Amino acid sequence: ARPKAPPVPSEGRMGGPSSGARARDGAAASCTPRRPTRSDEPDVPGAPALAGDGAEMLDAVLRSLQRHEAVLRQDLDRQRAALQEALEARLERLQDELLF
């Protein structure tokens, strides 16, 4: 059993000793990159079938991001229209108040 690493001093960030968090055993001992695990794979439909081909995987990720972008743009358009409508109604009420 390896001894536990001492707590890392907190510099006002979450995860310091005051929150009960501790440094990982051996976290600073090695800078060698770890091997990716299955849980590191992106959440893309068909990802297991594409695991061997990086170009196909990147294309699948790009398509997924493009779908997300389209959904976000639609949502922003709806929000923009609702905000514009609310601003116009408020401006109309303010103009009416100024006239009377």
PDB file of N, CA and C in Angstrom:
ATOM      1  N   ALA A   1       0.845  -1.186   0.000  1.00  0.00           N
ATOM      2  CA  ALA A   1       0.000   0.000   0.000  1.00  0.00           C
ATOM      3  C   ALA A   1       0.882   1.238   0.000  1.00  0.00           C
ATOM      4  N   ARG A   2       0.564   2.155  -0.898  1.00  0.00           N
ATOM      5  CA  ARG A   2       1.326   3.398  -0.976  1.00  0.00           C
ATOM      6  C   ARG A   2       0.760   4.401   0.010  1.00  0.00           C
ATOM      7  N   PRO A   3       1.630   5.258   0.565  1.00  0.00           N
ATOM      8  CA  PRO A   3       1.110   6.291   1.471  1.00  0.00           C
ATOM      9  C   PRO A   3       0.298   7.309   0.688  1.00  0.00           C
ATOM     10  N   LYS A   4      -0.680   7.877   1.355  1.00  0.00           N
ATOM     11  CA  LYS A   4      -1.521   8.886   0.711  1.00  0.00           C
ATOM     12  C   LYS A   4      -0.723  10.158   0.499  1.00  0.00           C
ATOM     13  N   ALA A   5      -0.997  10.844  -0.614  1.00  0.00           N
ATOM     14  CA  ALA A   5      -0.332  12.116  -0.895  1.00  0.00           C
ATOM     15  C   ALA A   5      -0.876  13.166   0.059  1.00  0.00           C
ATOM     16  N   PRO A   6      -0.036  14.127   0.446  1.00  0.00           N
ATOM     17  CA  PRO A   6      -0.531  15.188   1.331  1.00  0.00           C
ATOM     18  C   PRO A   6      -1.556  16.041   0.598  1.00  0.00           C
ATOM     19  N   PRO A   7      -2.459  16.684   1.336  1.00  0.00           N
ATOM     20  CA  PRO A   7      -3.459  17.520   0.685  1.00  0.00           C
ATOM     21  C   PRO A   7      -2.797  18.689  -0.031  1.00  0.00           C
ATOM     22  N   VAL A   8      -3.388  19.081  -1.154  1.00  0.00           N
ATOM     23  CA  VAL A   8      -2.898  20.223  -1.921  1.00  0.00           C
ATOM     24  C   VAL A   8      -3.486  21.480  -1.308  1.00  0.00           C
ATOM     25  N   PRO A   9      -2.654  22.511  -1.038  1.00  0.00           N
ATOM     26  CA  PRO A   9      -3.205  23.732  -0.433  1.00  0.00           C
ATOM     27  C   PRO A   9      -4.241  24.376  -1.344  1.00  0.00           C
ATOM     28  N   SER A  10      -5.291  24.873  -0.754  1.00  0.00           N
ATOM     29  CA  SER A  10      -6.361  25.512  -1.515  1.00  0.00           C
ATOM     30  C   SER A  10      -5.997  26.953  -1.802  1.00  0.00           C
ATOM     31  N   GLU A  11      -6.262  27.378  -3.022  1.00  0.00           N
ATOM     32  CA  GLU A  11      -6.037  28.774  -3.400  1.00  0.00           C
ATOM     33  C   GLU A  11      -7.368  29.394  -3.788  1.00  0.00           C
ATOM     34  N   GLY A  12      -8.386  29.160  -2.999  1.00  0.00           N
ATOM     35  CA  GLY A  12      -9.694  29.723  -3.276  1.00  0.00           C
ATOM     36  C   GLY A  12     -10.476  28.967  -4.326  1.00  0.00           C
ATOM     37  N   ARG A  13     -10.000  27.804  -4.733  1.00  0.00           N
ATOM     38  CA  ARG A  13     -10.706  27.025  -5.738  1.00  0.00           C
ATOM     39  C   ARG A  13     -11.391  25.846  -5.080  1.00  0.00           C
ATOM     40  N   MET A  14     -12.431  25.365  -5.739  1.00  0.00           N
ATOM     41  CA  MET A  14     -13.109  24.184  -5.221  1.00  0.00           C
ATOM     42  C   MET A  14     -12.161  22.996  -5.324  1.00  0.00           C
ATOM     43  N   GLY A  15     -12.297  22.082  -4.435  1.00  0.00           N
ATOM     44  CA  GLY A  15     -11.502  20.871  -4.492  1.00  0.00           C
ATOM     45  C   GLY A  15     -10.294  20.910  -3.588  1.00  0.00           C
ATOM     46  N   GLY A  16     -10.099  21.974  -2.848  1.00  0.00           N
ATOM     47  CA  GLY A  16      -8.977  22.075  -1.922  1.00  0.00           C
ATOM     48  C   GLY A  16      -9.253  21.283  -0.667  1.00  0.00           C
ATOM     49  N   PRO A  17      -8.320  21.330   0.283  1.00  0.00           N
ATOM     50  CA  PRO A  17      -8.484  20.559   1.517  1.00  0.00           C
ATOM     51  C   PRO A  17      -9.746  20.923   2.281  1.00  0.00           C
ATOM     52  N   SER A  18     -10.174  22.173   2.183  1.00  0.00           N
ATOM     53  CA  SER A  18     -11.361  22.575   2.934  1.00  0.00           C
ATOM     54  C   SER A  18     -12.609  21.857   2.442  1.00  0.00           C
ATOM     55  N   SER A  19     -12.594  21.376   1.190  1.00  0.00           N
ATOM     56  CA  SER A  19     -13.758  20.662   0.672  1.00  0.00           C
ATOM     57  C   SER A  19     -13.635  19.160   0.871  1.00  0.00           C
ATOM     58  N   GLY A  20     -12.521  18.726   1.459  1.00  0.00           N
ATOM     59  CA  GLY A  20     -12.338  17.302   1.700  1.00  0.00           C
ATOM     60  C   GLY A  20     -11.650  16.585   0.559  1.00  0.00           C
ATOM     61  N   ALA A  21     -11.316  17.278  -0.533  1.00  0.00           N
ATOM     62  CA  ALA A  21     -10.658  16.645  -1.674  1.00  0.00           C
ATOM     63  C   ALA A  21      -9.178  16.441  -1.368  1.00  0.00           C
ATOM     64  N   ARG A  22      -8.608  15.406  -1.924  1.00  0.00           N
ATOM     65  CA  ARG A  22      -7.175  15.144  -1.749  1.00  0.00           C
ATOM     66  C   ARG A  22      -6.562  14.902  -3.121  1.00  0.00           C
ATOM     67  N   ALA A  23      -5.267  15.143  -3.205  1.00  0.00           N
ATOM     68  CA  ALA A  23      -4.557  14.889  -4.461  1.00  0.00           C
ATOM     69  C   ALA A  23      -4.585  13.400  -4.755  1.00  0.00           C
ATOM     70  N   ARG A  24      -4.601  13.042  -6.017  1.00  0.00           N
ATOM     71  CA  ARG A  24      -4.548  11.639  -6.399  1.00  0.00           C
ATOM     72  C   ARG A  24      -3.198  11.064  -6.027  1.00  0.00           C
ATOM     73  N   ASP A  25      -3.187   9.808  -5.611  1.00  0.00           N
ATOM     74  CA  ASP A  25      -1.923   9.142  -5.307  1.00  0.00           C
ATOM     75  C   ASP A  25      -1.055   9.160  -6.552  1.00  0.00           C
ATOM     76  N   GLY A  26       0.144   9.690  -6.427  1.00  0.00           N
ATOM     77  CA  GLY A  26       1.078   9.694  -7.538  1.00  0.00           C
ATOM     78  C   GLY A  26       0.741  10.664  -8.644  1.00  0.00           C
ATOM     79  N   ALA A  27      -0.171  11.594  -8.414  1.00  0.00           N
ATOM     80  CA  ALA A  27      -0.596  12.509  -9.469  1.00  0.00           C
ATOM     81  C   ALA A  27       0.562  13.329  -9.998  1.00  0.00           C
ATOM     82  N   ALA A  28       1.442  13.788  -9.115  1.00  0.00           N
ATOM     83  CA  ALA A  28       2.565  14.606  -9.551  1.00  0.00           C
ATOM     84  C   ALA A  28       3.789  13.752  -9.860  1.00  0.00           C
ATOM     85  N   ALA A  29       3.746  12.473  -9.563  1.00  0.00           N
ATOM     86  CA  ALA A  29       4.911  11.616  -9.724  1.00  0.00           C
ATOM     87  C   ALA A  29       5.238  11.339 -11.184  1.00  0.00           C
ATOM     88  N   SER A  30       4.264  11.401 -12.049  1.00  0.00           N
ATOM     89  CA  SER A  30       4.505  11.041 -13.438  1.00  0.00           C
ATOM     90  C   SER A  30       3.722  11.944 -14.367  1.00  0.00           C
ATOM     91  N   CYS A  31       4.377  12.362 -15.435  1.00  0.00           N
ATOM     92  CA  CYS A  31       3.702  13.174 -16.447  1.00  0.00           C
ATOM     93  C   CYS A  31       3.408  12.347 -17.681  1.00  0.00           C
ATOM     94  N   THR A  32       3.578  11.041 -17.592  1.00  0.00           N
ATOM     95  CA  THR A  32       3.325  10.171 -18.727  1.00  0.00           C
ATOM     96  C   THR A  32       1.835  10.148 -19.023  1.00  0.00           C
ATOM     97  N   PRO A  33       1.452  10.404 -20.285  1.00  0.00           N
ATOM     98  CA  PRO A  33       0.016  10.376 -20.599  1.00  0.00           C
ATOM     99  C   PRO A  33      -0.555   8.982 -20.384  1.00  0.00           C
ATOM    100  N   ARG A  34      -1.749   8.928 -19.892  1.00  0.00           N
ATOM    101  CA  ARG A  34      -2.390   7.637 -19.673  1.00  0.00           C
ATOM    102  C   ARG A  34      -2.996   7.148 -20.980  1.00  0.00           C
ATOM    103  N   ARG A  35      -3.213   5.850 -21.043  1.00  0.00           N
ATOM    104  CA  ARG A  35      -3.851   5.272 -22.232  1.00  0.00           C
ATOM    105  C   ARG A  35      -5.349   5.535 -22.161  1.00  0.00           C
ATOM    106  N   PRO A  36      -5.959   5.904 -23.279  1.00  0.00           N
ATOM    107  CA  PRO A  36      -7.411   6.136 -23.263  1.00  0.00           C
ATOM    108  C   PRO A  36      -8.156   4.856 -22.908  1.00  0.00           C
ATOM    109  N   THR A  37      -9.255   5.010 -22.246  1.00  0.00           N
ATOM    110  CA  THR A  37     -10.099   3.870 -21.894  1.00  0.00           C
ATOM    111  C   THR A  37     -11.385   3.947 -22.699  1.00  0.00           C
ATOM    112  N   ARG A  38     -12.175   2.906 -22.617  1.00  0.00           N
ATOM    113  CA  ARG A  38     -13.438   2.865 -23.359  1.00  0.00           C
ATOM    114  C   ARG A  38     -14.350   4.014 -22.926  1.00  0.00           C
ATOM    115  N   SER A  39     -14.294   4.402 -21.658  1.00  0.00           N
ATOM    116  CA  SER A  39     -15.154   5.482 -21.178  1.00  0.00           C
ATOM    117  C   SER A  39     -14.723   6.837 -21.732  1.00  0.00           C
ATOM    118  N   ASP A  40     -13.512   6.924 -22.316  1.00  0.00           N
ATOM    119  CA  ASP A  40     -13.042   8.177 -22.902  1.00  0.00           C
ATOM    120  C   ASP A  40     -13.590   8.397 -24.311  1.00  0.00           C
ATOM    121  N   GLU A  41     -14.206   7.381 -24.896  1.00  0.00           N
ATOM    122  CA  GLU A  41     -14.711   7.525 -26.255  1.00  0.00           C
ATOM    123  C   GLU A  41     -15.862   8.519 -26.278  1.00  0.00           C
ATOM    124  N   PRO A  42     -15.933   9.339 -27.333  1.00  0.00           N
ATOM    125  CA  PRO A  42     -17.017  10.321 -27.421  1.00  0.00           C
ATOM    126  C   PRO A  42     -18.377   9.645 -27.537  1.00  0.00           C
ATOM    127  N   ASP A  43     -19.396  10.332 -27.085  1.00  0.00           N
ATOM    128  CA  ASP A  43     -20.759   9.818 -27.131  1.00  0.00           C
ATOM    129  C   ASP A  43     -21.343  10.117 -28.507  1.00  0.00           C
ATOM    130  N   VAL A  44     -20.953   9.313 -29.476  1.00  0.00           N
ATOM    131  CA  VAL A  44     -21.399   9.495 -30.854  1.00  0.00           C
ATOM    132  C   VAL A  44     -22.049   8.199 -31.296  1.00  0.00           C
ATOM    133  N   PRO A  45     -23.247   8.286 -31.895  1.00  0.00           N
ATOM    134  CA  PRO A  45     -23.874   7.055 -32.381  1.00  0.00           C
ATOM    135  C   PRO A  45     -22.931   6.315 -33.329  1.00  0.00           C
ATOM    136  N   GLY A  46     -22.768   5.034 -33.137  1.00  0.00           N
ATOM    137  CA  GLY A  46     -21.907   4.234 -33.999  1.00  0.00           C
ATOM    138  C   GLY A  46     -20.445   4.285 -33.622  1.00  0.00           C
ATOM    139  N   ALA A  47     -20.100   4.895 -32.497  1.00  0.00           N
ATOM    140  CA  ALA A  47     -18.696   5.050 -32.112  1.00  0.00           C
ATOM    141  C   ALA A  47     -17.946   3.718 -32.032  1.00  0.00           C
ATOM    142  N   PRO A  48     -18.517   2.658 -31.429  1.00  0.00           N
ATOM    143  CA  PRO A  48     -17.746   1.411 -31.361  1.00  0.00           C
ATOM    144  C   PRO A  48     -17.375   0.877 -32.739  1.00  0.00           C
ATOM    145  N   ALA A  49     -18.251   1.035 -33.721  1.00  0.00           N
ATOM    146  CA  ALA A  49     -17.970   0.537 -35.060  1.00  0.00           C
ATOM    147  C   ALA A  49     -16.875   1.347 -35.740  1.00  0.00           C
ATOM    148  N   LEU A  50     -16.651   2.579 -35.294  1.00  0.00           N
ATOM    149  CA  LEU A  50     -15.678   3.456 -35.938  1.00  0.00           C
ATOM    150  C   LEU A  50     -14.371   3.544 -35.168  1.00  0.00           C
ATOM    151  N   ALA A  51     -14.217   2.743 -34.136  1.00  0.00           N
ATOM    152  CA  ALA A  51     -13.075   2.901 -33.239  1.00  0.00           C
ATOM    153  C   ALA A  51     -11.733   2.811 -33.948  1.00  0.00           C
ATOM    154  N   GLY A  52     -11.626   2.061 -35.045  1.00  0.00           N
ATOM    155  CA  GLY A  52     -10.337   1.895 -35.695  1.00  0.00           C
ATOM    156  C   GLY A  52      -9.996   2.963 -36.706  1.00  0.00           C
ATOM    157  N   ASP A  53     -10.939   3.774 -37.146  1.00  0.00           N
ATOM    158  CA  ASP A  53     -10.689   4.737 -38.211  1.00  0.00           C
ATOM    159  C   ASP A  53     -10.878   6.155 -37.687  1.00  0.00           C
ATOM    160  N   GLY A  54      -9.782   6.847 -37.472  1.00  0.00           N
ATOM    161  CA  GLY A  54      -9.829   8.194 -36.914  1.00  0.00           C
ATOM    162  C   GLY A  54     -10.576   9.179 -37.790  1.00  0.00           C
ATOM    163  N   ALA A  55     -10.416   9.088 -39.115  1.00  0.00           N
ATOM    164  CA  ALA A  55     -11.085  10.027 -40.019  1.00  0.00           C
ATOM    165  C   ALA A  55     -12.598   9.849 -39.961  1.00  0.00           C
ATOM    166  N   GLU A  56     -13.044   8.601 -39.950  1.00  0.00           N
ATOM    167  CA  GLU A  56     -14.486   8.354 -39.862  1.00  0.00           C
ATOM    168  C   GLU A  56     -15.031   8.826 -38.521  1.00  0.00           C
ATOM    169  N   MET A  57     -14.260   8.619 -37.463  1.00  0.00           N
ATOM    170  CA  MET A  57     -14.688   9.066 -36.136  1.00  0.00           C
ATOM    171  C   MET A  57     -14.820  10.585 -36.122  1.00  0.00           C
ATOM    172  N   LEU A  58     -13.835  11.285 -36.672  1.00  0.00           N
ATOM    173  CA  LEU A  58     -13.902  12.746 -36.706  1.00  0.00           C
ATOM    174  C   LEU A  58     -15.095  13.224 -37.529  1.00  0.00           C
ATOM    175  N   ASP A  59     -15.383  12.544 -38.636  1.00  0.00           N
ATOM    176  CA  ASP A  59     -16.558  12.905 -39.437  1.00  0.00           C
ATOM    177  C   ASP A  59     -17.840  12.715 -38.637  1.00  0.00           C
ATOM    178  N   ALA A  60     -17.924  11.614 -37.885  1.00  0.00           N
ATOM    179  CA  ALA A  60     -19.115  11.359 -37.069  1.00  0.00           C
ATOM    180  C   ALA A  60     -19.260  12.420 -35.986  1.00  0.00           C
ATOM    181  N   VAL A  61     -18.148  12.797 -35.364  1.00  0.00           N
ATOM    182  CA  VAL A  61     -18.185  13.838 -34.333  1.00  0.00           C
ATOM    183  C   VAL A  61     -18.606  15.160 -34.953  1.00  0.00           C
ATOM    184  N   LEU A  62     -18.054  15.487 -36.121  1.00  0.00           N
ATOM    185  CA  LEU A  62     -18.409  16.732 -36.804  1.00  0.00           C
ATOM    186  C   LEU A  62     -19.900  16.768 -37.136  1.00  0.00           C
ATOM    187  N   ARG A  63     -20.437  15.675 -37.657  1.00  0.00           N
ATOM    188  CA  ARG A  63     -21.876  15.633 -37.965  1.00  0.00           C
ATOM    189  C   ARG A  63     -22.706  15.822 -36.700  1.00  0.00           C
ATOM    190  N   SER A  64     -22.286  15.193 -35.617  1.00  0.00           N
ATOM    191  CA  SER A  64     -23.003  15.337 -34.355  1.00  0.00           C
ATOM    192  C   SER A  64     -22.976  16.787 -33.887  1.00  0.00           C
ATOM    193  N   LEU A  65     -21.814  17.420 -33.964  1.00  0.00           N
ATOM    194  CA  LEU A  65     -21.703  18.827 -33.560  1.00  0.00           C
ATOM    195  C   LEU A  65     -22.538  19.729 -34.460  1.00  0.00           C
ATOM    196  N   GLN A  66     -22.602  19.424 -35.737  1.00  0.00           N
ATOM    197  CA  GLN A  66     -23.417  20.226 -36.653  1.00  0.00           C
ATOM    198  C   GLN A  66     -24.898  20.101 -36.318  1.00  0.00           C
ATOM    199  N   ARG A  67     -25.331  18.901 -35.926  1.00  0.00           N
ATOM    200  CA  ARG A  67     -26.729  18.738 -35.511  1.00  0.00           C
ATOM    201  C   ARG A  67     -27.005  19.551 -34.252  1.00  0.00           C
ATOM    202  N   HIS A  68     -26.077  19.504 -33.300  1.00  0.00           N
ATOM    203  CA  HIS A  68     -26.242  20.292 -32.074  1.00  0.00           C
ATOM    204  C   HIS A  68     -26.272  21.782 -32.394  1.00  0.00           C
ATOM    205  N   GLU A  69     -25.414  22.217 -33.314  1.00  0.00           N
ATOM    206  CA  GLU A  69     -25.383  23.625 -33.699  1.00  0.00           C
ATOM    207  C   GLU A  69     -26.727  24.047 -34.288  1.00  0.00           C
ATOM    208  N   ALA A  70     -27.309  23.216 -35.140  1.00  0.00           N
ATOM    209  CA  ALA A  70     -28.593  23.544 -35.753  1.00  0.00           C
ATOM    210  C   ALA A  70     -29.679  23.691 -34.690  1.00  0.00           C
ATOM    211  N   VAL A  71     -29.696  22.785 -33.723  1.00  0.00           N
ATOM    212  CA  VAL A  71     -30.689  22.859 -32.643  1.00  0.00           C
ATOM    213  C   VAL A  71     -30.488  24.133 -31.829  1.00  0.00           C
ATOM    214  N   LEU A  72     -29.239  24.446 -31.500  1.00  0.00           N
ATOM    215  CA  LEU A  72     -28.955  25.658 -30.720  1.00  0.00           C
ATOM    216  C   LEU A  72     -29.346  26.914 -31.489  1.00  0.00           C
ATOM    217  N   ARG A  73     -29.077  26.943 -32.786  1.00  0.00           N
ATOM    218  CA  ARG A  73     -29.456  28.113 -33.596  1.00  0.00           C
ATOM    219  C   ARG A  73     -30.977  28.292 -33.623  1.00  0.00           C
ATOM    220  N   GLN A  74     -31.715  27.195 -33.758  1.00  0.00           N
ATOM    221  CA  GLN A  74     -33.175  27.282 -33.744  1.00  0.00           C
ATOM    222  C   GLN A  74     -33.659  27.826 -32.411  1.00  0.00           C
ATOM    223  N   ASP A  75     -33.077  27.342 -31.325  1.00  0.00           N
ATOM    224  CA  ASP A  75     -33.456  27.806 -29.995  1.00  0.00           C
ATOM    225  C   ASP A  75     -33.147  29.291 -29.841  1.00  0.00           C
ATOM    226  N   LEU A  76     -31.979  29.717 -30.298  1.00  0.00           N
ATOM    227  CA  LEU A  76     -31.624  31.136 -30.215  1.00  0.00           C
ATOM    228  C   LEU A  76     -32.563  31.994 -31.056  1.00  0.00           C
ATOM    229  N   ASP A  77     -32.946  31.501 -32.227  1.00  0.00           N
ATOM    230  CA  ASP A  77     -33.887  32.249 -33.068  1.00  0.00           C
ATOM    231  C   ASP A  77     -35.228  32.427 -32.359  1.00  0.00           C
ATOM    232  N   ARG A  78     -35.711  31.357 -31.704  1.00  0.00           N
ATOM    233  CA  ARG A  78     -36.974  31.458 -30.962  1.00  0.00           C
ATOM    234  C   ARG A  78     -36.845  32.443 -29.808  1.00  0.00           C
ATOM    235  N   GLN A  79     -35.734  32.366 -29.084  1.00  0.00           N
ATOM    236  CA  GLN A  79     -35.528  33.285 -27.962  1.00  0.00           C
ATOM    237  C   GLN A  79     -35.422  34.732 -28.446  1.00  0.00           C
ATOM    238  N   ARG A  80     -34.717  34.936 -29.559  1.00  0.00           N
ATOM    239  CA  ARG A  80     -34.561  36.281 -30.108  1.00  0.00           C
ATOM    240  C   ARG A  80     -35.923  36.851 -30.509  1.00  0.00           C
ATOM    241  N   ALA A  81     -36.757  36.039 -31.154  1.00  0.00           N
ATOM    242  CA  ALA A  81     -38.082  36.491 -31.574  1.00  0.00           C
ATOM    243  C   ALA A  81     -38.945  36.832 -30.358  1.00  0.00           C
ATOM    244  N   ALA A  82     -38.897  36.000 -29.327  1.00  0.00           N
ATOM    245  CA  ALA A  82     -39.684  36.263 -28.117  1.00  0.00           C
ATOM    246  C   ALA A  82     -39.201  37.533 -27.429  1.00  0.00           C
ATOM    247  N   LEU A  83     -37.904  37.734 -27.372  1.00  0.00           N
ATOM    248  CA  LEU A  83     -37.352  38.942 -26.758  1.00  0.00           C
ATOM    249  C   LEU A  83     -37.738  40.178 -27.558  1.00  0.00           C
ATOM    250  N   GLN A  84     -37.654  40.091 -28.869  1.00  0.00           N
ATOM    251  CA  GLN A  84     -38.034  41.218 -29.723  1.00  0.00           C
ATOM    252  C   GLN A  84     -39.501  41.583 -29.505  1.00  0.00           C
ATOM    253  N   GLU A  85     -40.346  40.571 -29.427  1.00  0.00           N
ATOM    254  CA  GLU A  85     -41.773  40.807 -29.200  1.00  0.00           C
ATOM    255  C   GLU A  85     -42.002  41.474 -27.843  1.00  0.00           C
ATOM    256  N   ALA A  86     -41.323  40.988 -26.815  1.00  0.00           N
ATOM    257  CA  ALA A  86     -41.474  41.566 -25.477  1.00  0.00           C
ATOM    258  C   ALA A  86     -40.968  43.005 -25.441  1.00  0.00           C
ATOM    259  N   LEU A  87     -39.856  43.276 -26.115  1.00  0.00           N
ATOM    260  CA  LEU A  87     -39.321  44.637 -26.152  1.00  0.00           C
ATOM    261  C   LEU A  87     -40.259  45.589 -26.886  1.00  0.00           C
ATOM    262  N   GLU A  88     -40.832  45.123 -27.978  1.00  0.00           N
ATOM    263  CA  GLU A  88     -41.770  45.964 -28.724  1.00  0.00           C
ATOM    264  C   GLU A  88     -43.003  46.283 -27.884  1.00  0.00           C
ATOM    265  N   ALA A  89     -43.516  45.296 -27.166  1.00  0.00           N
ATOM    266  CA  ALA A  89     -44.686  45.517 -26.316  1.00  0.00           C
ATOM    267  C   ALA A  89     -44.348  46.500 -25.197  1.00  0.00           C
ATOM    268  N   ARG A  90     -43.181  46.351 -24.600  1.00  0.00           N
ATOM    269  CA  ARG A  90     -42.767  47.261 -23.520  1.00  0.00           C
ATOM    270  C   ARG A  90     -42.573  48.677 -24.048  1.00  0.00           C
ATOM    271  N   LEU A  91     -41.974  48.826 -25.214  1.00  0.00           N
ATOM    272  CA  LEU A  91     -41.772  50.139 -25.822  1.00  0.00           C
ATOM    273  C   LEU A  91     -43.114  50.805 -26.106  1.00  0.00           C
ATOM    274  N   GLU A  92     -44.055  50.022 -26.590  1.00  0.00           N
ATOM    275  CA  GLU A  92     -45.389  50.563 -26.864  1.00  0.00           C
ATOM    276  C   GLU A  92     -46.045  51.061 -25.573  1.00  0.00           C
ATOM    277  N   ARG A  93     -45.929  50.290 -24.488  1.00  0.00           N
ATOM    278  CA  ARG A  93     -46.499  50.718 -23.203  1.00  0.00           C
ATOM    279  C   ARG A  93     -45.823  51.991 -22.692  1.00  0.00           C
ATOM    280  N   LEU A  94     -44.514  52.070 -22.824  1.00  0.00           N
ATOM    281  CA  LEU A  94     -43.796  53.271 -22.378  1.00  0.00           C
ATOM    282  C   LEU A  94     -44.201  54.496 -23.194  1.00  0.00           C
ATOM    283  N   GLN A  95     -44.381  54.323 -24.483  1.00  0.00           N
ATOM    284  CA  GLN A  95     -44.807  55.439 -25.328  1.00  0.00           C
ATOM    285  C   GLN A  95     -46.202  55.901 -24.932  1.00  0.00           C
ATOM    286  N   ASP A  96     -47.087  54.946 -24.635  1.00  0.00           N
ATOM    287  CA  ASP A  96     -48.438  55.302 -24.192  1.00  0.00           C
ATOM    288  C   ASP A  96     -48.392  56.072 -22.876  1.00  0.00           C
ATOM    289  N   GLU A  97     -47.518  55.649 -21.950  1.00  0.00           N
ATOM    290  CA  GLU A  97     -47.393  56.339 -20.663  1.00  0.00           C
ATOM    291  C   GLU A  97     -46.880  57.763 -20.853  1.00  0.00           C
ATOM    292  N   LEU A  98     -45.981  57.963 -21.771  1.00  0.00           N
ATOM    293  CA  LEU A  98     -45.433  59.298 -22.012  1.00  0.00           C
ATOM    294  C   LEU A  98     -46.466  60.229 -22.639  1.00  0.00           C
ATOM    295  N   LEU A  99     -47.378  59.690 -23.415  1.00  0.00           N
ATOM    296  CA  LEU A  99     -48.388  60.513 -24.080  1.00  0.00           C
ATOM    297  C   LEU A  99     -49.488  60.946 -23.124  1.00  0.00           C
ATOM    298  N   PHE A 100     -49.682  60.231 -22.036  1.00  0.00           N
ATOM    299  CA  PHE A 100     -50.770  60.566 -21.105  1.00  0.00           C
ATOM    300  C   PHE A 100     -50.268  61.065 -19.813  1.00  0.00           C
TER     301      PHE A 100
END
